[in-house]
Amino acid sequence: MAILKLTERKKVHHAAELLLNSSNAIALTGAGISTESGIPDFRGEGGIWTRYKPEIYGNIKNFIRDPTKFWKLAEKVAPKLFSAEPNPGHYALAELEDMDIIKAVITQNIDELHQKAGSVIVYEVHGNINRFTCFGCRASYTKDQVMRKLKKEKHYPPLCDMCSAPLKPSVVLFGESLPTFEIYQSQALAEKTDVMLIAGSSLSVDPVADLPLYTLSNGGKLIIVNDAPTHLDERAEIVINHKTGKILPLIVEEIKRLQTIQNEEQDPSN
Ligand code: APR
Ligand code: ZN
């Protein structure tokens, strides 16, 4: 196991045991799992909201009043979002789904890196940067259509071809409601799960920050992998303050080691 302190190695082992013996574990991820893919998070060191005021740049009321501010921020962040590739943290969660250890990923991220890494059951509770909607007539546009418009028209915000209203990426801004199916499904999964693996989230934005409480209230356990403390650390079974890109693959490796031991015990002739 890569160079980790003894305590962290023990925690990785305990997390692997919990997940291996779980019956319907799920993962909940935040922007922290994508920082090792080059996408800034929001509240971590150098995060987007430490440089731009969310109430101005990330709020739906201000978007309606003046969409250019949001689009100027999007112009800076979008290239990193569109060129990013999954990192070992994303691949580890995809492998845990393949191994039937986790049943779904609930993500606050809009970057589609879980899907690019191979995760299939992914609930994007804050939307997705690859779809755009017209604020006036609800017409929908793909990312490529909007990129072409921006290149040709050189106008921010891009305007709808049908009604000339400003276009908006299908991501949830502060003050907007979350996609109904995704959040209801996530609440149902959080209620039912016996182990929630939380990776790279400050757990500071409702209603997603409530999901771990659904798990705890039904006797489920939390494993938190985050490089900074969260307000739920003292209620978690395991907290590993380290990079998700390092810890999640180690948990997968440890699960495989435990499975080999289990198989040998069940069938020593193997
Ligand atoms: N490994 C582990 N933890 C990390 C890493 C990493 N490589 N990089 C950053 N972190 C931690 C940060 O220290 C921080 O605690 O991940 C956490 C990310 O928290 P936020 O930036 O608040 O992101 P998130 O929890 O996803 O925010 C939720 O807020 O603004 C809204 O819609 C936005 O979806 C976002 C929501
Ligand atoms: Zn329109």
mmCIF file of C-alpha atoms and ligand atoms in Angstrom:
data_model
loop_
_atom_site.group_PDB
_atom_site.id
_atom_site.type_symbol
_atom_site.label_atom_id
_atom_site.label_comp_id
_atom_site.label_asym_id
_atom_site.label_seq_id
_atom_site.Cartn_x
_atom_site.Cartn_y
_atom_site.Cartn_z
ATOM 1 C CA MET A 1 0.000 0.000 0.000
ATOM 2 C CA ALA A 2 1.466 3.384 -1.094
ATOM 3 C CA ILE A 3 3.205 5.462 1.585
ATOM 4 C CA LEU A 4 0.479 6.250 4.074
ATOM 5 C CA LYS A 5 0.643 6.772 7.807
ATOM 6 C CA LEU A 6 -0.291 3.652 9.799
ATOM 7 C CA THR A 7 -3.543 5.237 10.948
ATOM 8 C CA GLU A 8 -4.537 5.988 7.352
ATOM 9 C CA ARG A 9 -3.625 2.448 6.257
ATOM 10 C CA LYS A 10 -5.863 1.105 9.033
ATOM 11 C CA LYS A 11 -8.684 3.425 7.944
ATOM 12 C CA VAL A 12 -8.343 2.271 4.305
ATOM 13 C CA HIS A 13 -8.541 -1.323 5.540
ATOM 14 C CA HIS A 14 -11.623 -0.558 7.675
ATOM 15 C CA ALA A 15 -13.305 1.309 4.789
ATOM 16 C CA ALA A 16 -12.607 -1.657 2.479
ATOM 17 C CA GLU A 17 -14.129 -4.080 5.011
ATOM 18 C CA LEU A 18 -17.229 -1.873 5.433
ATOM 19 C CA LEU A 19 -17.754 -1.620 1.667
ATOM 20 C CA LEU A 20 -17.061 -5.317 1.002
ATOM 21 C CA ASN A 21 -19.599 -6.349 3.645
ATOM 22 C CA SER A 22 -22.207 -3.752 2.613
ATOM 23 C CA SER A 23 -25.359 -4.700 0.723
ATOM 24 C CA ASN A 24 -26.216 -1.445 -1.075
ATOM 25 C CA ALA A 25 -23.388 1.044 -0.729
ATOM 26 C CA ILE A 26 -23.486 4.284 -2.725
ATOM 27 C CA ALA A 27 -21.024 7.124 -3.379
ATOM 28 C CA LEU A 28 -21.688 10.848 -2.985
ATOM 29 C CA THR A 29 -19.128 13.089 -4.705
ATOM 30 C CA GLY A 30 -18.310 16.777 -4.890
ATOM 31 C CA ALA A 31 -15.945 19.057 -6.769
ATOM 32 C CA GLY A 32 -12.978 17.778 -4.746
ATOM 33 C CA ILE A 33 -12.893 14.509 -6.705
ATOM 34 C CA SER A 34 -12.294 16.493 -9.925
ATOM 35 C CA THR A 35 -9.529 18.876 -8.754
ATOM 36 C CA GLU A 36 -6.898 16.254 -9.661
ATOM 37 C CA SER A 37 -8.338 16.437 -13.189
ATOM 38 C CA GLY A 38 -7.522 20.166 -13.286
ATOM 39 C CA ILE A 39 -11.008 21.478 -12.479
ATOM 40 C CA PRO A 40 -11.054 23.948 -9.551
ATOM 41 C CA ASP A 41 -13.432 23.225 -6.714
ATOM 42 C CA PHE A 42 -15.534 25.909 -5.020
ATOM 43 C CA ARG A 43 -14.514 26.194 -1.365
ATOM 44 C CA GLY A 44 -11.170 24.433 -1.192
ATOM 45 C CA GLU A 45 -7.846 26.238 -1.554
ATOM 46 C CA GLY A 46 -8.121 28.609 -4.557
ATOM 47 C CA GLY A 47 -11.675 27.423 -5.192
ATOM 48 C CA ILE A 48 -14.015 29.363 -7.486
ATOM 49 C CA TRP A 49 -16.083 30.878 -4.672
ATOM 50 C CA THR A 50 -12.892 32.029 -2.946
ATOM 51 C CA ARG A 51 -12.263 34.237 -6.024
ATOM 52 C CA TYR A 52 -15.749 35.077 -7.328
ATOM 53 C CA LYS A 53 -18.760 36.021 -5.193
ATOM 54 C CA PRO A 54 -21.307 33.181 -5.586
ATOM 55 C CA GLU A 55 -24.169 35.580 -4.866
ATOM 56 C CA ILE A 56 -23.132 37.550 -7.974
ATOM 57 C CA TYR A 57 -21.713 34.886 -10.306
ATOM 58 C CA GLY A 58 -23.648 31.789 -9.271
ATOM 59 C CA ASN A 59 -27.129 33.034 -8.415
ATOM 60 C CA ILE A 60 -30.159 32.683 -10.691
ATOM 61 C CA LYS A 61 -31.587 36.145 -9.837
ATOM 62 C CA ASN A 62 -28.344 37.793 -11.001
ATOM 63 C CA PHE A 63 -28.241 35.578 -14.058
ATOM 64 C CA ILE A 64 -31.667 36.892 -15.074
ATOM 65 C CA ARG A 65 -30.598 40.473 -14.318
ATOM 66 C CA ASP A 66 -27.231 40.235 -16.090
ATOM 67 C CA PRO A 67 -26.214 36.892 -17.672
ATOM 68 C CA THR A 68 -22.890 38.334 -18.940
ATOM 69 C CA LYS A 69 -21.286 38.061 -15.472
ATOM 70 C CA PHE A 70 -22.057 34.346 -15.288
ATOM 71 C CA TRP A 71 -20.896 33.812 -18.878
ATOM 72 C CA LYS A 72 -17.609 35.686 -18.251
ATOM 73 C CA LEU A 73 -16.905 33.228 -15.391
ATOM 74 C CA ALA A 74 -18.043 30.299 -17.559
ATOM 75 C CA GLU A 75 -15.645 31.485 -20.320
ATOM 76 C CA LYS A 76 -12.757 31.140 -17.828
ATOM 77 C CA VAL A 77 -13.734 27.786 -16.283
ATOM 78 C CA ALA A 78 -15.373 26.003 -19.255
ATOM 79 C CA PRO A 79 -12.136 25.170 -21.172
ATOM 80 C CA LYS A 80 -10.824 23.270 -18.091
ATOM 81 C CA LEU A 81 -14.189 21.526 -17.738
ATOM 82 C CA PHE A 82 -14.380 20.479 -21.408
ATOM 83 C CA SER A 83 -10.761 19.279 -21.674
ATOM 84 C CA ALA A 84 -10.639 17.435 -18.325
ATOM 85 C CA GLU A 85 -10.092 13.700 -18.156
ATOM 86 C CA PRO A 86 -11.120 11.396 -15.294
ATOM 87 C CA ASN A 87 -8.490 10.788 -12.591
ATOM 88 C CA PRO A 88 -7.802 7.639 -10.493
ATOM 89 C CA GLY A 89 -10.542 8.677 -8.047
ATOM 90 C CA HIS A 90 -13.201 8.544 -10.781
ATOM 91 C CA TYR A 91 -11.862 5.242 -12.120
ATOM 92 C CA ALA A 92 -11.886 3.742 -8.628
ATOM 93 C CA LEU A 93 -15.599 4.500 -8.196
ATOM 94 C CA ALA A 94 -16.355 3.087 -11.659
ATOM 95 C CA GLU A 95 -14.492 -0.092 -10.667
ATOM 96 C CA LEU A 96 -16.444 -0.335 -7.381
ATOM 97 C CA GLU A 97 -19.658 -0.192 -9.443
ATOM 98 C CA ASP A 98 -18.269 -2.882 -11.777
ATOM 99 C CA MET A 99 -17.493 -5.031 -8.730
ATOM 100 C CA ASP A 100 -21.117 -4.492 -7.615
ATOM 101 C CA ILE A 101 -19.819 -2.927 -4.386
ATOM 102 C CA ILE A 102 -21.411 0.517 -4.987
ATOM 103 C CA LYS A 103 -24.810 0.690 -6.681
ATOM 104 C CA ALA A 104 -24.769 4.343 -7.794
ATOM 105 C CA VAL A 105 -22.851 7.604 -7.720
ATOM 106 C CA ILE A 106 -24.709 10.739 -6.637
ATOM 107 C CA THR A 107 -22.638 13.663 -7.860
ATOM 108 C CA GLN A 108 -22.829 17.428 -7.396
ATOM 109 C CA ASN A 109 -20.384 17.754 -10.281
ATOM 110 C CA ILE A 110 -21.397 18.898 -13.765
ATOM 111 C CA ASP A 111 -18.278 17.651 -15.562
ATOM 112 C CA GLU A 112 -19.424 14.136 -16.614
ATOM 113 C CA LEU A 113 -16.062 12.679 -15.483
ATOM 114 C CA HIS A 114 -17.760 9.817 -13.635
ATOM 115 C CA GLN A 115 -19.450 8.717 -16.866
ATOM 116 C CA LYS A 116 -16.205 9.208 -18.842
ATOM 117 C CA ALA A 117 -14.462 6.941 -16.285
ATOM 118 C CA GLY A 118 -17.103 4.228 -16.821
ATOM 119 C CA SER A 119 -19.607 4.795 -14.001
ATOM 120 C CA VAL A 120 -23.086 3.929 -15.343
ATOM 121 C CA ILE A 121 -25.592 4.771 -12.595
ATOM 122 C CA VAL A 122 -24.805 8.436 -11.982
ATOM 123 C CA TYR A 123 -27.294 10.967 -10.598
ATOM 124 C CA GLU A 124 -26.219 14.534 -11.510
ATOM 125 C CA VAL A 125 -28.115 16.515 -8.883
ATOM 126 C CA HIS A 126 -26.659 19.875 -9.996
ATOM 127 C CA GLY A 127 -27.094 19.302 -13.741
ATOM 128 C CA ASN A 128 -24.582 18.964 -16.504
ATOM 129 C CA ILE A 129 -22.360 21.411 -18.443
ATOM 130 C CA ASN A 130 -22.901 19.631 -21.769
ATOM 131 C CA ARG A 131 -26.517 20.723 -22.179
ATOM 132 C CA PHE A 132 -27.854 24.301 -22.585
ATOM 133 C CA THR A 133 -31.386 25.684 -22.401
ATOM 134 C CA CYS A 134 -32.956 28.905 -23.642
ATOM 135 C CA PHE A 135 -34.188 31.029 -20.781
ATOM 136 C CA GLY A 136 -37.062 32.336 -22.906
ATOM 137 C CA CYS A 137 -38.603 29.472 -24.877
ATOM 138 C CA ARG A 138 -36.870 26.440 -23.231
ATOM 139 C CA ALA A 139 -35.283 25.393 -26.551
ATOM 140 C CA SER A 140 -32.355 23.034 -25.829
ATOM 141 C CA TYR A 141 -28.876 23.220 -27.362
ATOM 142 C CA THR A 142 -25.861 20.899 -27.236
ATOM 143 C CA LYS A 143 -22.469 22.076 -26.028
ATOM 144 C CA ASP A 144 -21.074 21.937 -29.594
ATOM 145 C CA GLN A 145 -23.946 24.052 -30.970
ATOM 146 C CA VAL A 146 -23.290 26.704 -28.299
ATOM 147 C CA MET A 147 -19.495 26.633 -28.792
ATOM 148 C CA ARG A 148 -20.056 27.180 -32.532
ATOM 149 C CA LYS A 149 -22.453 30.071 -31.841
ATOM 150 C CA LEU A 150 -19.927 31.712 -29.470
ATOM 151 C CA LYS A 151 -17.134 31.325 -32.060
ATOM 152 C CA LYS A 152 -19.272 32.714 -34.917
ATOM 153 C CA GLU A 153 -21.298 35.409 -33.147
ATOM 154 C CA LYS A 154 -18.591 36.347 -30.581
ATOM 155 C CA HIS A 155 -21.459 37.487 -28.347
ATOM 156 C CA TYR A 156 -21.819 36.807 -24.610
ATOM 157 C CA PRO A 157 -24.252 35.506 -23.561
ATOM 158 C CA PRO A 158 -25.110 33.351 -26.589
ATOM 159 C CA LEU A 159 -28.674 34.129 -27.644
ATOM 160 C CA CYS A 160 -31.410 31.725 -28.683
ATOM 161 C CA ASP A 161 -31.923 31.329 -32.461
ATOM 162 C CA MET A 162 -35.678 31.132 -31.873
ATOM 163 C CA CYS A 163 -36.453 33.968 -29.449
ATOM 164 C CA SER A 164 -33.104 35.769 -28.834
ATOM 165 C CA ALA A 165 -33.272 35.175 -25.085
ATOM 166 C CA PRO A 166 -29.947 34.325 -23.345
ATOM 167 C CA LEU A 167 -28.906 30.664 -23.189
ATOM 168 C CA LYS A 168 -27.970 29.021 -19.881
ATOM 169 C CA PRO A 169 -26.014 25.821 -19.258
ATOM 170 C CA SER A 170 -28.268 23.168 -17.680
ATOM 171 C CA VAL A 171 -26.497 23.519 -14.327
ATOM 172 C CA VAL A 172 -28.274 24.426 -11.075
ATOM 173 C CA LEU A 173 -27.495 27.964 -9.845
ATOM 174 C CA PHE A 174 -28.162 29.116 -6.295
ATOM 175 C CA GLY A 175 -31.885 29.875 -5.997
ATOM 176 C CA GLU A 176 -32.852 27.289 -8.643
ATOM 177 C CA SER A 177 -34.593 24.001 -7.906
ATOM 178 C CA LEU A 178 -32.724 20.744 -8.440
ATOM 179 C CA PRO A 179 -33.761 18.221 -11.127
ATOM 180 C CA THR A 180 -36.694 16.407 -9.519
ATOM 181 C CA PHE A 181 -35.955 12.819 -10.522
ATOM 182 C CA GLU A 182 -32.267 12.994 -9.584
ATOM 183 C CA ILE A 183 -32.811 14.505 -6.140
ATOM 184 C CA TYR A 184 -35.764 12.270 -5.220
ATOM 185 C CA GLN A 185 -33.855 9.184 -6.380
ATOM 186 C CA SER A 186 -30.790 10.335 -4.428
ATOM 187 C CA GLN A 187 -32.847 10.835 -1.262
ATOM 188 C CA ALA A 188 -34.360 7.358 -1.651
ATOM 189 C CA LEU A 189 -30.906 5.799 -2.152
ATOM 190 C CA ALA A 190 -29.456 7.745 0.805
ATOM 191 C CA GLU A 191 -32.282 6.500 3.037
ATOM 192 C CA LYS A 192 -31.775 2.882 1.977
ATOM 193 C CA THR A 193 -27.985 2.601 1.877
ATOM 194 C CA ASP A 194 -26.003 0.891 4.616
ATOM 195 C CA VAL A 195 -22.727 2.613 3.613
ATOM 196 C CA MET A 196 -22.318 6.043 1.967
ATOM 197 C CA LEU A 197 -18.817 6.748 0.625
ATOM 198 C CA ILE A 198 -18.467 10.569 0.477
ATOM 199 C CA ALA A 199 -15.601 11.798 -1.695
ATOM 200 C CA GLY A 200 -14.428 15.384 -2.241
ATOM 201 C CA SER A 201 -17.302 17.416 -0.868
ATOM 202 C CA SER A 202 -17.421 20.119 1.812
ATOM 203 C CA LEU A 203 -21.062 19.008 2.400
ATOM 204 C CA SER A 204 -22.056 22.661 2.660
ATOM 205 C CA VAL A 205 -24.903 23.039 0.126
ATOM 206 C CA ASP A 206 -28.456 21.825 0.766
ATOM 207 C CA PRO A 207 -30.345 19.719 -0.115
ATOM 208 C CA VAL A 208 -27.360 17.490 -1.032
ATOM 209 C CA ALA A 209 -25.684 18.171 2.325
ATOM 210 C CA ASP A 210 -28.744 16.523 3.957
ATOM 211 C CA LEU A 211 -28.304 13.214 2.104
ATOM 212 C CA PRO A 212 -25.778 11.770 4.613
ATOM 213 C CA LEU A 213 -28.297 12.602 7.392
ATOM 214 C CA TYR A 214 -30.865 10.367 5.651
ATOM 215 C CA THR A 215 -28.283 7.560 5.768
ATOM 216 C CA LEU A 216 -27.392 8.144 9.425
ATOM 217 C CA SER A 217 -31.059 8.340 10.491
ATOM 218 C CA ASN A 218 -31.592 4.813 9.123
ATOM 219 C CA GLY A 219 -28.501 3.374 10.809
ATOM 220 C CA GLY A 220 -26.285 3.617 7.715
ATOM 221 C CA LYS A 221 -22.585 4.439 8.040
ATOM 222 C CA LEU A 222 -20.528 7.254 6.446
ATOM 223 C CA ILE A 223 -17.021 7.004 5.047
ATOM 224 C CA ILE A 224 -15.652 10.498 4.290
ATOM 225 C CA VAL A 225 -12.600 10.961 2.064
ATOM 226 C CA ASN A 226 -11.836 14.675 1.913
ATOM 227 C CA ASP A 227 -8.655 16.741 2.250
ATOM 228 C CA ALA A 228 -10.381 19.134 4.658
ATOM 229 C CA PRO A 229 -12.700 18.656 7.634
ATOM 230 C CA THR A 230 -16.494 18.615 7.151
ATOM 231 C CA HIS A 231 -19.291 19.262 9.669
ATOM 232 C CA LEU A 232 -20.229 15.554 9.577
ATOM 233 C CA ASP A 233 -16.771 14.174 10.433
ATOM 234 C CA GLU A 234 -17.682 13.408 14.049
ATOM 235 C CA ARG A 235 -20.722 11.385 12.880
ATOM 236 C CA ALA A 236 -18.775 9.417 10.262
ATOM 237 C CA GLU A 237 -17.519 5.858 10.878
ATOM 238 C CA ILE A 238 -14.296 6.683 9.023
ATOM 239 C CA VAL A 239 -12.720 10.011 7.965
ATOM 240 C CA ILE A 240 -9.622 10.015 5.784
ATOM 241 C CA ASN A 241 -8.243 13.521 5.212
ATOM 242 C CA HIS A 242 -6.309 12.792 2.057
ATOM 243 C CA LYS A 243 -6.572 13.111 -1.729
ATOM 244 C CA THR A 244 -9.411 11.099 -3.295
ATOM 245 C CA GLY A 245 -7.152 10.261 -6.247
ATOM 246 C CA LYS A 246 -4.845 8.388 -3.858
ATOM 247 C CA ILE A 247 -7.233 6.925 -1.279
ATOM 248 C CA LEU A 248 -10.068 5.605 -3.487
ATOM 249 C CA PRO A 249 -7.750 3.348 -5.577
ATOM 250 C CA LEU A 250 -6.182 2.074 -2.320
ATOM 251 C CA ILE A 251 -9.644 1.155 -1.015
ATOM 252 C CA VAL A 252 -10.334 -0.771 -4.252
ATOM 253 C CA GLU A 253 -6.956 -2.566 -3.933
ATOM 254 C CA GLU A 254 -7.672 -3.478 -0.298
ATOM 255 C CA ILE A 255 -11.163 -4.805 -1.184
ATOM 256 C CA LYS A 256 -9.594 -7.059 -3.829
ATOM 257 C CA ARG A 257 -7.011 -8.303 -1.277
ATOM 258 C CA LEU A 258 -9.779 -9.087 1.234
ATOM 259 C CA GLN A 259 -11.823 -10.847 -1.482
ATOM 260 C CA THR A 260 -8.846 -13.091 -2.310
ATOM 261 C CA ILE A 261 -8.483 -14.033 1.362
ATOM 262 C CA GLN A 262 -12.254 -14.695 1.591
ATOM 263 C CA ASN A 263 -12.136 -16.912 -1.534
ATOM 264 C CA GLU A 264 -9.137 -18.880 -0.182
ATOM 265 C CA GLU A 265 -10.892 -19.423 3.154
ATOM 266 C CA GLN A 266 -14.039 -20.630 1.362
ATOM 267 C CA ASP A 267 -12.131 -22.889 -0.995
ATOM 268 C CA PRO A 268 -8.627 -23.710 0.289
ATOM 269 C CA SER A 269 -8.087 -26.077 -2.682
ATOM 270 C CA ASN A 270 -8.070 -22.993 -4.953
HETATM 271 N N1 APR B 1 -9.079 15.071 -2.585
HETATM 272 C C1 APR B 1 -9.876 15.191 -1.493
HETATM 273 N N2 APR B 1 -10.543 16.334 -1.176
HETATM 274 C C2 APR B 1 -10.381 17.390 -2.013
HETATM 275 C C3 APR B 1 -9.553 17.360 -3.151
HETATM 276 C C4 APR B 1 -8.888 16.124 -3.427
HETATM 277 N N3 APR B 1 -8.079 15.959 -4.500
HETATM 278 N N4 APR B 1 -9.595 18.579 -3.749
HETATM 279 C C5 APR B 1 -10.434 19.353 -3.004
HETATM 280 N N5 APR B 1 -10.897 18.645 -1.970
HETATM 281 C C6 APR B 1 -11.884 19.055 -0.963
HETATM 282 C C7 APR B 1 -11.869 20.518 -0.588
HETATM 283 O O1 APR B 1 -10.973 20.749 0.485
HETATM 284 C C8 APR B 1 -13.323 20.753 -0.170
HETATM 285 O O2 APR B 1 -13.519 20.441 1.193
HETATM 286 O O3 APR B 1 -13.145 18.855 -1.574
HETATM 287 C C9 APR B 1 -14.108 19.750 -1.010
HETATM 288 C C10 APR B 1 -14.856 20.413 -2.152
HETATM 289 O O4 APR B 1 -15.866 21.208 -1.569
HETATM 290 P P1 APR B 1 -16.587 22.346 -2.447
HETATM 291 O O5 APR B 1 -15.571 23.117 -3.193
HETATM 292 O O6 APR B 1 -17.535 23.060 -1.539
HETATM 293 O O7 APR B 1 -17.409 21.511 -3.535
HETATM 294 P P2 APR B 1 -18.788 20.779 -3.346
HETATM 295 O O8 APR B 1 -18.917 20.183 -1.995
HETATM 296 O O9 APR B 1 -18.958 19.909 -4.511
HETATM 297 O O10 APR B 1 -19.817 22.018 -3.469
HETATM 298 C C11 APR B 1 -21.177 21.718 -3.579
HETATM 299 O O11 APR B 1 -21.648 24.001 -4.150
HETATM 300 O O12 APR B 1 -21.391 25.944 -5.339
HETATM 301 C C12 APR B 1 -22.067 24.772 -5.277
HETATM 302 O O13 APR B 1 -22.999 23.792 -7.180
HETATM 303 C C13 APR B 1 -21.793 23.947 -6.506
HETATM 304 O O14 APR B 1 -21.904 21.544 -6.662
HETATM 305 C C14 APR B 1 -21.318 22.618 -5.944
HETATM 306 C C15 APR B 1 -21.844 22.657 -4.522
HETATM 307 ZN ZN ZN B 2 -35.533 30.754 -27.017
#
